[in-house]
Amino acid sequence: MGLVSARGSTGLLRRSSCFLRKVLLPVADQMSCINSTEHVITNNMFCSGYLLEERDACTWFLAGVVSWGERCAAEGKYSVYTRLGNYLPWIHEEMMNEESGPSRSQSTTEAP
């Protein structure tokens, strides 16, 4: 189980919540995740949610590692999250660069 905390829509075509909300969602096995959607699921992603209950983190806002979902809390669909652990070396490198102070030239760094 994972805890998701966010503001945002509480259902498909619903307005965003004014309050910070939370929901406990189970993590799906990778094959169930892949088979639940026509979208590409990579090893940098994982799915969470209930297939038969309308509880979800939904979409529209990126908060933490929430990535995307299909039809907010829809039956048969999971929420998709970025697998943060796959990006830790890059995050640590960027944090070290930031601690070294600003560079003279502005450049963008692509994530792995």
mmCIF file of C-alpha atoms in Angstrom:
data_model
loop_
_atom_site.group_PDB
_atom_site.id
_atom_site.type_symbol
_atom_site.label_atom_id
_atom_site.label_comp_id
_atom_site.label_asym_id
_atom_site.label_seq_id
_atom_site.Cartn_x
_atom_site.Cartn_y
_atom_site.Cartn_z
ATOM 1 C CA MET A 1 0.000 0.000 0.000
ATOM 2 C CA GLY A 2 1.111 3.503 -0.744
ATOM 3 C CA LEU A 3 -0.155 6.812 0.576
ATOM 4 C CA VAL A 4 -0.967 9.476 -2.009
ATOM 5 C CA SER A 5 -1.576 13.019 -0.816
ATOM 6 C CA ALA A 6 -2.625 15.767 -3.220
ATOM 7 C CA ARG A 7 -5.039 18.490 -4.155
ATOM 8 C CA GLY A 8 -6.881 18.138 -7.401
ATOM 9 C CA SER A 9 -9.866 16.531 -9.025
ATOM 10 C CA THR A 10 -11.749 13.932 -7.003
ATOM 11 C CA GLY A 11 -13.197 12.286 -10.106
ATOM 12 C CA LEU A 12 -13.532 12.504 -13.852
ATOM 13 C CA LEU A 13 -14.884 15.931 -14.890
ATOM 14 C CA ARG A 14 -15.100 17.091 -11.265
ATOM 15 C CA ARG A 15 -13.668 20.326 -9.896
ATOM 16 C CA SER A 16 -10.421 20.340 -7.975
ATOM 17 C CA SER A 17 -10.582 19.979 -4.214
ATOM 18 C CA CYS A 18 -9.737 23.031 -2.112
ATOM 19 C CA PHE A 19 -8.356 20.716 0.547
ATOM 20 C CA LEU A 20 -5.318 18.474 0.703
ATOM 21 C CA ARG A 21 -6.656 14.927 0.508
ATOM 22 C CA LYS A 22 -5.117 11.497 0.980
ATOM 23 C CA VAL A 23 -5.849 7.974 -0.190
ATOM 24 C CA LEU A 24 -4.201 4.597 0.447
ATOM 25 C CA LEU A 25 -3.696 2.672 -2.794
ATOM 26 C CA PRO A 26 -2.200 -0.781 -3.411
ATOM 27 C CA VAL A 27 0.752 -1.103 -5.807
ATOM 28 C CA ALA A 28 -0.077 -3.301 -8.822
ATOM 29 C CA ASP A 29 2.291 -5.906 -10.218
ATOM 30 C CA GLN A 30 4.042 -4.717 -13.387
ATOM 31 C CA MET A 31 2.262 -7.098 -15.811
ATOM 32 C CA SER A 32 -1.188 -6.099 -14.509
ATOM 33 C CA CYS A 33 -0.136 -2.482 -14.937
ATOM 34 C CA ILE A 34 1.004 -3.055 -18.538
ATOM 35 C CA ASN A 35 -2.122 -5.060 -19.415
ATOM 36 C CA SER A 36 -4.495 -2.434 -18.004
ATOM 37 C CA THR A 37 -3.704 0.204 -20.631
ATOM 38 C CA GLU A 38 -2.906 0.762 -24.284
ATOM 39 C CA HIS A 39 -0.298 3.356 -23.235
ATOM 40 C CA VAL A 40 3.372 2.450 -22.863
ATOM 41 C CA ILE A 41 4.448 1.494 -19.345
ATOM 42 C CA THR A 42 8.236 1.424 -18.925
ATOM 43 C CA ASN A 43 10.438 0.124 -16.114
ATOM 44 C CA ASN A 44 10.631 3.750 -14.936
ATOM 45 C CA MET A 45 6.922 3.593 -14.042
ATOM 46 C CA PHE A 46 4.659 1.631 -11.727
ATOM 47 C CA CYS A 47 0.891 1.493 -11.222
ATOM 48 C CA SER A 48 -1.223 1.856 -8.149
ATOM 49 C CA GLY A 49 -4.926 1.851 -7.453
ATOM 50 C CA TYR A 50 -8.048 -0.262 -7.406
ATOM 51 C CA LEU A 51 -9.567 -1.716 -10.559
ATOM 52 C CA LEU A 52 -13.052 -2.042 -9.052
ATOM 53 C CA GLU A 53 -13.242 0.983 -6.729
ATOM 54 C CA GLU A 54 -13.384 4.680 -7.547
ATOM 55 C CA ARG A 55 -10.383 5.799 -5.496
ATOM 56 C CA ASP A 56 -7.456 7.370 -7.313
ATOM 57 C CA ALA A 57 -4.927 10.192 -7.375
ATOM 58 C CA CYS A 58 -6.400 11.207 -10.766
ATOM 59 C CA THR A 59 -4.529 13.505 -13.112
ATOM 60 C CA TRP A 60 -3.818 17.105 -14.096
ATOM 61 C CA PHE A 61 -1.373 17.932 -11.320
ATOM 62 C CA LEU A 62 2.129 16.605 -10.849
ATOM 63 C CA ALA A 63 2.812 16.244 -7.135
ATOM 64 C CA GLY A 64 5.806 14.315 -5.958
ATOM 65 C CA VAL A 65 6.032 11.241 -8.144
ATOM 66 C CA VAL A 66 2.419 11.084 -9.346
ATOM 67 C CA SER A 67 2.622 10.801 -13.118
ATOM 68 C CA TRP A 68 -0.692 10.130 -14.900
ATOM 69 C CA GLY A 69 -3.832 8.026 -15.079
ATOM 70 C CA GLU A 70 -6.633 7.236 -17.473
ATOM 71 C CA ARG A 71 -10.130 8.568 -16.813
ATOM 72 C CA CYS A 72 -9.584 9.370 -13.115
ATOM 73 C CA ALA A 73 -10.540 6.471 -10.826
ATOM 74 C CA ALA A 74 -12.067 4.527 -13.710
ATOM 75 C CA GLU A 75 -12.880 0.856 -13.267
ATOM 76 C CA GLY A 76 -10.163 -1.310 -14.798
ATOM 77 C CA LYS A 77 -7.539 1.468 -14.791
ATOM 78 C CA TYR A 78 -4.594 2.181 -12.496
ATOM 79 C CA SER A 79 -2.771 5.393 -11.664
ATOM 80 C CA VAL A 80 0.781 5.544 -13.050
ATOM 81 C CA TYR A 81 3.709 6.882 -11.034
ATOM 82 C CA THR A 82 7.331 7.680 -11.811
ATOM 83 C CA ARG A 83 9.651 5.095 -10.266
ATOM 84 C CA LEU A 84 11.745 7.639 -8.357
ATOM 85 C CA GLY A 85 14.467 5.166 -7.393
ATOM 86 C CA ASN A 86 15.522 4.938 -11.048
ATOM 87 C CA TYR A 87 16.296 8.667 -10.988
ATOM 88 C CA LEU A 88 18.153 8.930 -7.667
ATOM 89 C CA PRO A 89 21.666 9.094 -9.185
ATOM 90 C CA TRP A 90 20.533 11.942 -11.450
ATOM 91 C CA ILE A 91 18.760 13.729 -8.570
ATOM 92 C CA HIS A 92 21.835 13.438 -6.344
ATOM 93 C CA GLU A 93 24.071 14.734 -9.144
ATOM 94 C CA GLU A 94 21.786 17.726 -9.693
ATOM 95 C CA MET A 95 21.698 18.454 -5.965
ATOM 96 C CA MET A 96 25.498 18.361 -5.793
ATOM 97 C CA ASN A 97 25.714 20.719 -8.784
ATOM 98 C CA GLU A 98 23.299 23.095 -7.057
ATOM 99 C CA GLU A 99 25.361 23.048 -3.848
ATOM 100 C CA SER A 100 28.469 23.980 -5.860
ATOM 101 C CA GLY A 101 26.821 27.278 -6.708
ATOM 102 C CA PRO A 102 25.336 28.705 -9.863
ATOM 103 C CA SER A 103 27.264 28.206 -13.056
ATOM 104 C CA ARG A 104 28.052 31.060 -15.414
ATOM 105 C CA SER A 105 26.158 29.489 -18.269
ATOM 106 C CA GLN A 106 22.605 28.289 -18.075
ATOM 107 C CA SER A 107 22.222 24.815 -19.502
ATOM 108 C CA THR A 108 19.569 22.179 -19.252
ATOM 109 C CA THR A 109 20.258 18.731 -17.921
ATOM 110 C CA GLU A 110 18.175 15.865 -19.198
ATOM 111 C CA ALA A 111 17.001 13.159 -16.841
ATOM 112 C CA PRO A 112 18.067 9.599 -17.674
#
